Amino acid sequence: MTATQDQAEIFGGGAAKLSDKRSFDGSDVSSIPAFVFGEELAEIADSDPRVIVLTADLASANRATDFAARHPERFFNLGIAEKGMITTAAGIASCGYVPFAATFASFSALLCAEQIRTDCAYPRMPVRIVGHHSGMSMGFYGTSHHALEDLGVLRTFADLTVVCATDENHLRAVLRASVDHPGAMYIRLGRGRDPEVYAEVPDITLGKAIRLREGADLTIVATGSEVKPALDAAESLAAQGISARVVDMHTVAPLDVDEVLAAARDTGAILTVEEHNVTNGLGTAVAEALFEGGARAVPFRKHGVPDEYIPVGPPAALYAKYRLDAPGIVEVAKELLR
């Protein structure tokens, strides 16, 4: 199928057509929260003078405006100068502060990879690089604004913690846990319209996965935006007599190897699901853990975006096209079990 045909299908018809009842960005905007990034950091900063927020001309998009309104003396807009922002954040961190530097994930993780590695991770500076609108959530903006390689690039950097926020309450927990966490960190966010997984702020440990649902036939290991579709898929599978465990692997580096090996021991197969290229992301990390842990016989499949540049289109349609919605995950899980 040609790229032209791909785009014609996405815009013109099929299950993923634009005229579905969902919003064009794939979310039911009546039932989901907006970004709490700035609000939560403002709360933390009320009692912690170390917290600083920087952004690259995207304060409205990531709601850093909420922080700026309450702590203007600790907010810095660096303009469209993302690399300079990361280096500036490293300098601020060297003075004893904990800076949070936020911009689109495609810019923070990919454009600024050198600055993250050399200025932040290598000297173990407590910089929190916040990459929002990750994956293909900025569907209409195209490849330049998609971030489908960020996990694969950044999880290879030594001394860099890589975390994917799941929903509003999980993001609050991640931000709270990040303040005193040693070294540099990349925090991957969606577009701030994330369906609820956690009814309240969870008690999390960075580097420790959360088992959300038990199951015996299959374990679905998901991260970030794919956790809720994975849970919904598990519900559908249960109605068909298939028992699926669901794990929120929110920390991709360092990976919770013990949870992966427990899944291999306890369940019949493992499926990883991520809004990311299947090359070198969560799925590859889990495969490495299985191979190195001696669990090489368990049926296993990586599910995400194929190793290709995706067409332009609304995220709802793209998720359906790549089977990253709940019905698609059900199909892939059943294929694995067959």
mmCIF file of C-alpha atoms in Angstrom:
data_model
loop_
_atom_site.group_PDB
_atom_site.id
_atom_site.type_symbol
_atom_site.label_atom_id
_atom_site.label_comp_id
_atom_site.label_asym_id
_atom_site.label_seq_id
_atom_site.Cartn_x
_atom_site.Cartn_y
_atom_site.Cartn_z
ATOM 1 C CA MET A 1 0.000 0.000 0.000
ATOM 2 C CA THR A 2 1.420 3.388 -0.945
ATOM 3 C CA ALA A 3 1.701 6.374 1.374
ATOM 4 C CA THR A 4 -0.982 8.085 -0.695
ATOM 5 C CA GLN A 5 -3.320 5.164 -0.199
ATOM 6 C CA ASP A 6 -2.493 5.110 3.517
ATOM 7 C CA GLN A 7 -3.488 8.744 3.891
ATOM 8 C CA ALA A 8 -6.578 8.337 1.725
ATOM 9 C CA GLU A 9 -7.724 5.502 3.955
ATOM 10 C CA ILE A 10 -7.113 7.466 7.128
ATOM 11 C CA PHE A 11 -8.852 10.627 5.975
ATOM 12 C CA GLY A 12 -11.531 9.109 3.832
ATOM 13 C CA GLY A 13 -13.075 6.039 5.345
ATOM 14 C CA GLY A 14 -12.959 2.752 7.179
ATOM 15 C CA ALA A 15 -13.123 2.242 10.929
ATOM 16 C CA ALA A 16 -10.684 5.086 11.460
ATOM 17 C CA LYS A 17 -12.467 7.784 9.467
ATOM 18 C CA LEU A 18 -12.651 11.335 10.714
ATOM 19 C CA SER A 19 -16.413 11.327 11.037
ATOM 20 C CA ASP A 20 -16.451 9.046 14.082
ATOM 21 C CA LYS A 21 -18.049 10.387 17.251
ATOM 22 C CA ARG A 22 -14.749 10.956 19.006
ATOM 23 C CA SER A 23 -12.880 14.229 18.813
ATOM 24 C CA PHE A 24 -10.310 14.597 16.056
ATOM 25 C CA ASP A 25 -7.479 14.038 18.517
ATOM 26 C CA GLY A 26 -8.902 10.689 19.536
ATOM 27 C CA SER A 27 -10.080 11.669 22.997
ATOM 28 C CA ASP A 28 -13.446 12.151 24.624
ATOM 29 C CA VAL A 29 -12.801 15.692 25.752
ATOM 30 C CA SER A 30 -15.838 15.718 28.045
ATOM 31 C CA SER A 31 -14.345 13.098 30.355
ATOM 32 C CA ILE A 32 -10.635 13.807 30.512
ATOM 33 C CA PRO A 33 -8.406 16.287 32.357
ATOM 34 C CA ALA A 34 -6.004 18.796 30.888
ATOM 35 C CA PHE A 35 -2.304 19.038 31.705
ATOM 36 C CA VAL A 36 -1.542 19.202 35.432
ATOM 37 C CA PHE A 37 2.200 19.636 34.885
ATOM 38 C CA GLY A 38 2.428 23.296 35.893
ATOM 39 C CA GLU A 39 -0.186 23.050 38.617
ATOM 40 C CA GLU A 40 1.508 20.107 40.347
ATOM 41 C CA LEU A 41 4.976 21.632 40.142
ATOM 42 C CA ALA A 42 3.616 24.884 41.567
ATOM 43 C CA GLU A 43 2.276 22.921 44.534
ATOM 44 C CA ILE A 44 5.644 21.229 45.035
ATOM 45 C CA ALA A 45 7.486 24.533 44.671
ATOM 46 C CA ASP A 46 5.405 26.100 47.443
ATOM 47 C CA SER A 47 7.495 24.131 49.921
ATOM 48 C CA ASP A 48 10.608 23.345 47.882
ATOM 49 C CA PRO A 49 12.657 26.355 46.726
ATOM 50 C CA ARG A 50 14.818 24.147 44.477
ATOM 51 C CA VAL A 51 12.126 23.644 41.839
ATOM 52 C CA ILE A 52 12.609 25.664 38.636
ATOM 53 C CA VAL A 53 10.580 25.398 35.398
ATOM 54 C CA LEU A 54 11.859 26.177 31.904
ATOM 55 C CA THR A 55 10.070 25.909 28.584
ATOM 56 C CA ALA A 56 10.815 26.648 24.949
ATOM 57 C CA ASP A 57 7.953 28.947 23.980
ATOM 58 C CA LEU A 58 5.320 26.316 24.831
ATOM 59 C CA ALA A 59 4.086 27.434 28.228
ATOM 60 C CA SER A 60 0.453 27.362 27.127
ATOM 61 C CA ALA A 61 0.715 23.969 25.440
ATOM 62 C CA ASN A 62 2.184 22.282 28.510
ATOM 63 C CA ARG A 63 0.451 24.473 31.096
ATOM 64 C CA ALA A 64 3.705 25.767 32.545
ATOM 65 C CA THR A 65 1.652 28.972 32.728
ATOM 66 C CA ASP A 66 0.122 27.573 35.919
ATOM 67 C CA PHE A 67 3.578 27.462 37.478
ATOM 68 C CA ALA A 68 4.576 30.868 36.121
ATOM 69 C CA ALA A 69 1.498 32.496 37.643
ATOM 70 C CA ARG A 70 2.461 31.340 41.144
ATOM 71 C CA HIS A 71 6.255 31.385 40.949
ATOM 72 C CA PRO A 72 7.226 33.902 38.239
ATOM 73 C CA GLU A 73 10.726 34.343 39.648
ATOM 74 C CA ARG A 74 11.421 30.639 39.074
ATOM 75 C CA PHE A 75 9.985 30.370 35.550
ATOM 76 C CA PHE A 76 12.047 30.879 32.396
ATOM 77 C CA ASN A 77 10.847 30.906 28.794
ATOM 78 C CA LEU A 78 13.916 30.304 26.620
ATOM 79 C CA GLY A 79 12.040 30.839 23.349
ATOM 80 C CA ILE A 80 12.481 28.488 20.413
ATOM 81 C CA ALA A 81 15.929 27.411 21.597
ATOM 82 C CA GLU A 82 15.470 23.875 22.883
ATOM 83 C CA LYS A 83 19.148 22.880 22.960
ATOM 84 C CA GLY A 84 20.007 26.031 24.855
ATOM 85 C CA MET A 85 17.184 25.308 27.283
ATOM 86 C CA ILE A 86 18.586 21.869 28.181
ATOM 87 C CA THR A 87 22.119 23.230 28.662
ATOM 88 C CA THR A 88 20.747 26.121 30.715
ATOM 89 C CA ALA A 89 18.830 23.638 32.868
ATOM 90 C CA ALA A 90 22.048 21.680 33.454
ATOM 91 C CA GLY A 91 23.776 24.857 34.580
ATOM 92 C CA ILE A 92 20.927 25.666 36.943
ATOM 93 C CA ALA A 93 21.069 22.123 38.337
ATOM 94 C CA SER A 94 24.790 22.507 39.010
ATOM 95 C CA CYS A 95 23.871 25.327 41.418
ATOM 96 C CA GLY A 96 21.714 23.060 43.583
ATOM 97 C CA TYR A 97 18.329 23.490 41.935
ATOM 98 C CA VAL A 98 16.003 20.876 40.373
ATOM 99 C CA PRO A 99 14.965 22.261 36.974
ATOM 100 C CA PHE A 100 12.126 20.859 34.868
ATOM 101 C CA ALA A 101 12.690 21.677 31.181
ATOM 102 C CA ALA A 102 9.607 21.068 29.041
ATOM 103 C CA THR A 103 8.920 21.063 25.316
ATOM 104 C CA PHE A 104 7.480 18.737 22.663
ATOM 105 C CA ALA A 105 8.979 15.253 22.985
ATOM 106 C CA SER A 106 10.167 15.343 19.370
ATOM 107 C CA PHE A 107 12.292 18.384 20.238
ATOM 108 C CA SER A 108 13.423 17.525 23.755
ATOM 109 C CA ALA A 109 14.399 13.900 23.166
ATOM 110 C CA LEU A 110 15.532 13.923 19.538
ATOM 111 C CA LEU A 111 16.736 17.437 18.774
ATOM 112 C CA CYS A 112 18.424 17.721 22.181
ATOM 113 C CA ALA A 113 19.823 14.196 22.539
ATOM 114 C CA GLU A 114 23.434 15.442 22.691
ATOM 115 C CA GLN A 115 22.620 17.983 25.411
ATOM 116 C CA ILE A 116 20.725 15.387 27.440
ATOM 117 C CA ARG A 117 23.603 12.915 27.237
ATOM 118 C CA THR A 118 26.577 15.221 27.725
ATOM 119 C CA ASP A 119 25.201 18.081 29.836
ATOM 120 C CA CYS A 120 22.705 16.184 32.004
ATOM 121 C CA ALA A 121 23.213 12.418 32.187
ATOM 122 C CA TYR A 122 27.017 12.265 32.056
ATOM 123 C CA PRO A 123 27.594 14.683 34.976
ATOM 124 C CA ARG A 124 24.483 13.268 36.741
ATOM 125 C CA MET A 125 22.770 16.628 36.929
ATOM 126 C CA PRO A 126 19.234 16.457 38.420
ATOM 127 C CA VAL A 127 17.583 17.865 35.305
ATOM 128 C CA ARG A 128 14.063 16.649 34.522
ATOM 129 C CA ILE A 129 13.558 16.752 30.769
ATOM 130 C CA VAL A 130 9.806 16.748 30.153
ATOM 131 C CA GLY A 131 8.770 15.600 26.686
ATOM 132 C CA HIS A 132 5.080 16.245 26.126
ATOM 133 C CA HIS A 133 2.885 15.468 23.112
ATOM 134 C CA SER A 134 4.883 12.284 22.607
ATOM 135 C CA GLY A 135 4.305 9.413 20.201
ATOM 136 C CA MET A 136 1.977 10.299 17.336
ATOM 137 C CA SER A 137 -0.350 12.460 19.416
ATOM 138 C CA MET A 138 0.463 15.438 17.173
ATOM 139 C CA GLY A 139 -0.758 13.492 14.169
ATOM 140 C CA PHE A 140 -1.521 16.393 11.826
ATOM 141 C CA TYR A 141 1.898 17.990 12.343
ATOM 142 C CA GLY A 142 3.734 15.086 10.732
ATOM 143 C CA THR A 143 7.049 13.351 11.227
ATOM 144 C CA SER A 144 8.917 16.452 12.440
ATOM 145 C CA HIS A 145 6.600 16.577 15.462
ATOM 146 C CA HIS A 146 6.115 12.852 16.084
ATOM 147 C CA ALA A 147 8.236 11.272 18.819
ATOM 148 C CA LEU A 148 8.264 7.557 18.067
ATOM 149 C CA GLU A 149 11.981 6.995 18.621
ATOM 150 C CA ASP A 150 12.591 8.835 21.910
ATOM 151 C CA LEU A 151 12.504 5.817 24.232
ATOM 152 C CA GLY A 152 14.815 3.906 21.931
ATOM 153 C CA VAL A 153 17.361 6.726 21.870
ATOM 154 C CA LEU A 154 17.268 7.788 25.500
ATOM 155 C CA ARG A 155 17.158 4.416 27.221
ATOM 156 C CA THR A 156 20.663 3.799 25.870
ATOM 157 C CA PHE A 157 22.073 6.778 27.811
ATOM 158 C CA ALA A 158 23.798 5.676 31.003
ATOM 159 C CA ASP A 159 22.559 7.266 34.235
ATOM 160 C CA LEU A 160 19.354 8.584 32.655
ATOM 161 C CA THR A 161 16.041 7.484 34.165
ATOM 162 C CA VAL A 162 13.265 7.241 31.540
ATOM 163 C CA VAL A 163 9.659 7.381 32.778
ATOM 164 C CA CYS A 164 6.310 7.447 30.942
ATOM 165 C CA ALA A 165 3.385 9.074 32.743
ATOM 166 C CA THR A 166 0.120 7.149 32.444
ATOM 167 C CA ASP A 167 -2.568 9.678 33.348
ATOM 168 C CA GLU A 168 -3.177 12.822 35.405
ATOM 169 C CA ASN A 169 -2.776 11.223 38.834
ATOM 170 C CA HIS A 170 0.182 9.144 37.745
ATOM 171 C CA LEU A 171 1.890 12.277 36.411
ATOM 172 C CA ARG A 172 1.432 13.914 39.806
ATOM 173 C CA ALA A 173 3.075 10.886 41.438
ATOM 174 C CA VAL A 174 5.956 10.899 38.947
ATOM 175 C CA LEU A 175 6.655 14.604 39.480
ATOM 176 C CA ARG A 176 6.629 14.176 43.259
ATOM 177 C CA ALA A 177 8.943 11.166 43.095
ATOM 178 C CA SER A 178 11.295 12.912 40.682
ATOM 179 C CA VAL A 179 12.292 15.813 42.892
ATOM 180 C CA ASP A 180 14.752 13.883 45.068
ATOM 181 C CA HIS A 181 15.618 11.175 42.546
ATOM 182 C CA PRO A 182 19.359 11.086 41.783
ATOM 183 C CA GLY A 183 20.661 12.013 38.361
ATOM 184 C CA ALA A 184 18.927 13.135 35.198
ATOM 185 C CA MET A 185 15.469 12.023 34.114
ATOM 186 C CA TYR A 186 13.320 12.044 30.977
ATOM 187 C CA ILE A 187 9.584 12.226 31.717
ATOM 188 C CA ARG A 188 7.450 11.299 28.706
ATOM 189 C CA LEU A 189 3.912 12.721 28.559
ATOM 190 C CA GLY A 190 1.021 12.472 26.133
ATOM 191 C CA ARG A 191 -0.954 15.533 25.132
ATOM 192 C CA GLY A 192 -2.571 16.022 28.540
ATOM 193 C CA ARG A 193 -5.892 14.421 27.639
ATOM 194 C CA ASP A 194 -5.270 11.021 29.109
ATOM 195 C CA PRO A 195 -8.169 8.744 30.138
ATOM 196 C CA GLU A 196 -8.102 7.815 33.799
ATOM 197 C CA VAL A 197 -6.231 4.718 34.938
ATOM 198 C CA TYR A 198 -5.570 5.752 38.542
ATOM 199 C CA ALA A 199 -8.548 7.082 40.494
ATOM 200 C CA GLU A 200 -6.180 8.747 42.949
ATOM 201 C CA VAL A 201 -2.495 9.598 43.062
ATOM 202 C CA PRO A 202 -0.703 6.241 43.317
ATOM 203 C CA ASP A 203 2.205 5.460 45.582
ATOM 204 C CA ILE A 204 4.943 4.729 43.049
ATOM 205 C CA THR A 205 8.593 3.775 43.089
ATOM 206 C CA LEU A 206 10.589 4.792 40.044
ATOM 207 C CA GLY A 207 11.971 1.631 38.485
ATOM 208 C CA LYS A 208 9.190 -0.556 39.903
ATOM 209 C CA ALA A 209 6.269 -1.533 37.651
ATOM 210 C CA ILE A 210 2.642 -1.551 38.801
ATOM 211 C CA ARG A 211 0.575 -4.691 38.287
ATOM 212 C CA LEU A 212 -2.923 -3.413 37.532
ATOM 213 C CA ARG A 213 -4.704 -6.657 36.743
ATOM 214 C CA GLU A 214 -4.002 -10.323 37.351
ATOM 215 C CA GLY A 215 -4.202 -12.979 34.659
ATOM 216 C CA ALA A 216 -2.854 -16.399 33.771
ATOM 217 C CA ASP A 217 -2.974 -16.783 29.984
ATOM 218 C CA LEU A 218 -1.128 -13.647 28.943
ATOM 219 C CA THR A 219 0.658 -10.601 30.333
ATOM 220 C CA ILE A 220 0.249 -7.269 28.556
ATOM 221 C CA VAL A 221 3.166 -5.007 29.488
ATOM 222 C CA ALA A 222 2.230 -1.449 28.513
ATOM 223 C CA THR A 223 3.569 2.018 29.145
ATOM 224 C CA GLY A 224 2.232 5.577 28.992
ATOM 225 C CA SER A 225 -0.722 6.152 26.698
ATOM 226 C CA GLU A 226 -1.159 2.436 25.986
ATOM 227 C CA VAL A 227 -1.925 1.386 29.559
ATOM 228 C CA LYS A 228 -5.621 2.303 29.378
ATOM 229 C CA PRO A 229 -6.189 0.576 26.001
ATOM 230 C CA ALA A 230 -4.375 -2.456 27.422
ATOM 231 C CA LEU A 231 -6.739 -2.549 30.396
ATOM 232 C CA ASP A 232 -9.752 -2.197 28.113
ATOM 233 C CA ALA A 233 -8.384 -4.969 25.910
ATOM 234 C CA ALA A 234 -7.973 -7.217 28.956
ATOM 235 C CA GLU A 235 -11.644 -6.677 29.780
ATOM 236 C CA SER A 236 -12.642 -7.709 26.252
ATOM 237 C CA LEU A 237 -10.346 -10.728 26.359
ATOM 238 C CA ALA A 238 -11.849 -11.804 29.683
ATOM 239 C CA ALA A 239 -15.291 -11.837 28.066
ATOM 240 C CA GLN A 240 -13.834 -14.256 25.521
ATOM 241 C CA GLY A 241 -12.371 -16.554 28.168
ATOM 242 C CA ILE A 242 -8.793 -15.238 28.019
ATOM 243 C CA SER A 243 -7.219 -14.160 31.299
ATOM 244 C CA ALA A 244 -4.761 -11.282 30.815
ATOM 245 C CA ARG A 245 -2.501 -9.710 33.383
ATOM 246 C CA VAL A 246 -1.791 -6.004 32.779
ATOM 247 C CA VAL A 247 1.412 -4.318 33.932
ATOM 248 C CA ASP A 248 2.087 -0.580 33.837
ATOM 249 C CA MET A 249 5.821 -0.491 33.057
ATOM 250 C CA HIS A 250 6.041 3.238 33.633
ATOM 251 C CA THR A 251 9.818 3.218 34.046
ATOM 252 C CA VAL A 252 11.478 2.039 30.849
ATOM 253 C CA ALA A 253 15.009 2.640 32.134
ATOM 254 C CA PRO A 254 15.906 1.115 34.484
ATOM 255 C CA LEU A 255 13.432 -1.652 33.622
ATOM 256 C CA ASP A 256 11.724 -3.732 36.319
ATOM 257 C CA VAL A 257 13.285 -7.038 35.250
ATOM 258 C CA ASP A 258 11.775 -8.925 38.187
ATOM 259 C CA GLU A 259 8.246 -8.082 37.009
ATOM 260 C CA VAL A 260 9.072 -9.231 33.479
ATOM 261 C CA LEU A 261 10.452 -12.550 34.700
ATOM 262 C CA ALA A 262 7.450 -13.009 36.999
ATOM 263 C CA ALA A 263 5.201 -12.625 33.968
ATOM 264 C CA ALA A 264 7.229 -15.262 32.153
ATOM 265 C CA ARG A 265 6.862 -17.660 35.091
ATOM 266 C CA ASP A 266 3.208 -17.040 35.843
ATOM 267 C CA THR A 267 1.520 -16.515 32.475
ATOM 268 C CA GLY A 268 1.522 -18.217 29.111
ATOM 269 C CA ALA A 269 2.743 -15.359 26.916
ATOM 270 C CA ILE A 270 3.944 -11.735 26.992
ATOM 271 C CA LEU A 271 2.771 -8.885 24.770
ATOM 272 C CA THR A 272 4.358 -5.445 25.029
ATOM 273 C CA VAL A 273 2.356 -2.414 23.874
ATOM 274 C CA GLU A 274 3.750 1.078 23.328
ATOM 275 C CA GLU A 275 3.071 4.215 21.308
ATOM 276 C CA HIS A 276 6.554 4.014 19.889
ATOM 277 C CA ASN A 277 8.544 2.401 17.106
ATOM 278 C CA VAL A 278 8.902 -1.338 17.792
ATOM 279 C CA THR A 279 12.669 -0.936 17.398
ATOM 280 C CA ASN A 280 14.550 -0.498 20.682
ATOM 281 C CA GLY A 281 11.647 0.736 22.818
ATOM 282 C CA LEU A 282 9.796 -0.964 25.668
ATOM 283 C CA GLY A 283 9.372 -4.186 23.678
ATOM 284 C CA THR A 284 13.072 -4.510 23.009
ATOM 285 C CA ALA A 285 13.879 -3.800 26.652
ATOM 286 C CA VAL A 286 11.484 -6.555 27.757
ATOM 287 C CA ALA A 287 12.905 -8.953 25.150
ATOM 288 C CA GLU A 288 16.410 -8.304 26.479
ATOM 289 C CA ALA A 289 15.226 -8.992 30.026
ATOM 290 C CA LEU A 290 13.602 -12.278 28.986
ATOM 291 C CA PHE A 291 16.645 -13.459 27.027
ATOM 292 C CA GLU A 292 19.177 -12.491 29.659
ATOM 293 C CA GLY A 293 16.968 -13.886 32.449
ATOM 294 C CA GLY A 294 16.781 -17.293 30.816
ATOM 295 C CA ALA A 295 13.071 -17.042 29.929
ATOM 296 C CA ARG A 296 13.619 -17.598 26.221
ATOM 297 C CA ALA A 297 10.822 -20.075 25.607
ATOM 298 C CA VAL A 298 7.859 -17.884 26.573
ATOM 299 C CA PRO A 299 5.763 -16.769 23.559
ATOM 300 C CA PHE A 300 6.489 -13.076 23.088
ATOM 301 C CA ARG A 301 5.515 -10.236 20.760
ATOM 302 C CA LYS A 302 6.376 -6.548 20.524
ATOM 303 C CA HIS A 303 3.450 -4.365 19.523
ATOM 304 C CA GLY A 304 3.780 -0.733 18.550
ATOM 305 C CA VAL A 305 4.356 1.324 15.428
ATOM 306 C CA PRO A 306 6.244 -0.516 12.658
ATOM 307 C CA ASP A 307 9.711 0.708 11.770
ATOM 308 C CA GLU A 308 8.445 3.353 9.370
ATOM 309 C CA TYR A 309 7.503 7.030 9.177
ATOM 310 C CA ILE A 310 3.780 7.175 9.731
ATOM 311 C CA PRO A 311 1.342 9.122 7.546
ATOM 312 C CA VAL A 312 -0.195 12.411 8.595
ATOM 313 C CA GLY A 313 -3.618 12.050 10.163
ATOM 314 C CA PRO A 314 -5.728 12.440 13.307
ATOM 315 C CA PRO A 315 -4.367 10.392 16.238
ATOM 316 C CA ALA A 316 -7.645 8.483 16.666
ATOM 317 C CA ALA A 317 -7.308 7.184 13.131
ATOM 318 C CA LEU A 318 -3.611 6.448 13.511
ATOM 319 C CA TYR A 319 -4.181 4.435 16.701
ATOM 320 C CA ALA A 320 -6.789 2.391 14.884
ATOM 321 C CA LYS A 321 -4.593 1.927 11.822
ATOM 322 C CA TYR A 322 -1.700 0.593 13.874
ATOM 323 C CA ARG A 323 -3.981 -1.409 16.187
ATOM 324 C CA LEU A 324 -2.957 0.567 19.251
ATOM 325 C CA ASP A 325 -6.528 0.996 20.455
ATOM 326 C CA ALA A 326 -8.260 -1.623 22.627
ATOM 327 C CA PRO A 327 -9.837 -3.604 19.742
ATOM 328 C CA GLY A 328 -6.496 -3.692 17.974
ATOM 329 C CA ILE A 329 -4.679 -4.930 21.068
ATOM 330 C CA VAL A 330 -7.282 -7.687 21.435
ATOM 331 C CA GLU A 331 -6.559 -8.801 17.859
ATOM 332 C CA VAL A 332 -2.808 -8.822 18.404
ATOM 333 C CA ALA A 333 -3.111 -10.685 21.715
ATOM 334 C CA LYS A 334 -5.225 -13.400 20.113
ATOM 335 C CA GLU A 335 -2.738 -13.715 17.261
ATOM 336 C CA LEU A 336 0.047 -14.232 19.787
ATOM 337 C CA LEU A 337 -1.891 -16.872 21.692
ATOM 338 C CA ARG A 338 -2.705 -18.731 18.456
#
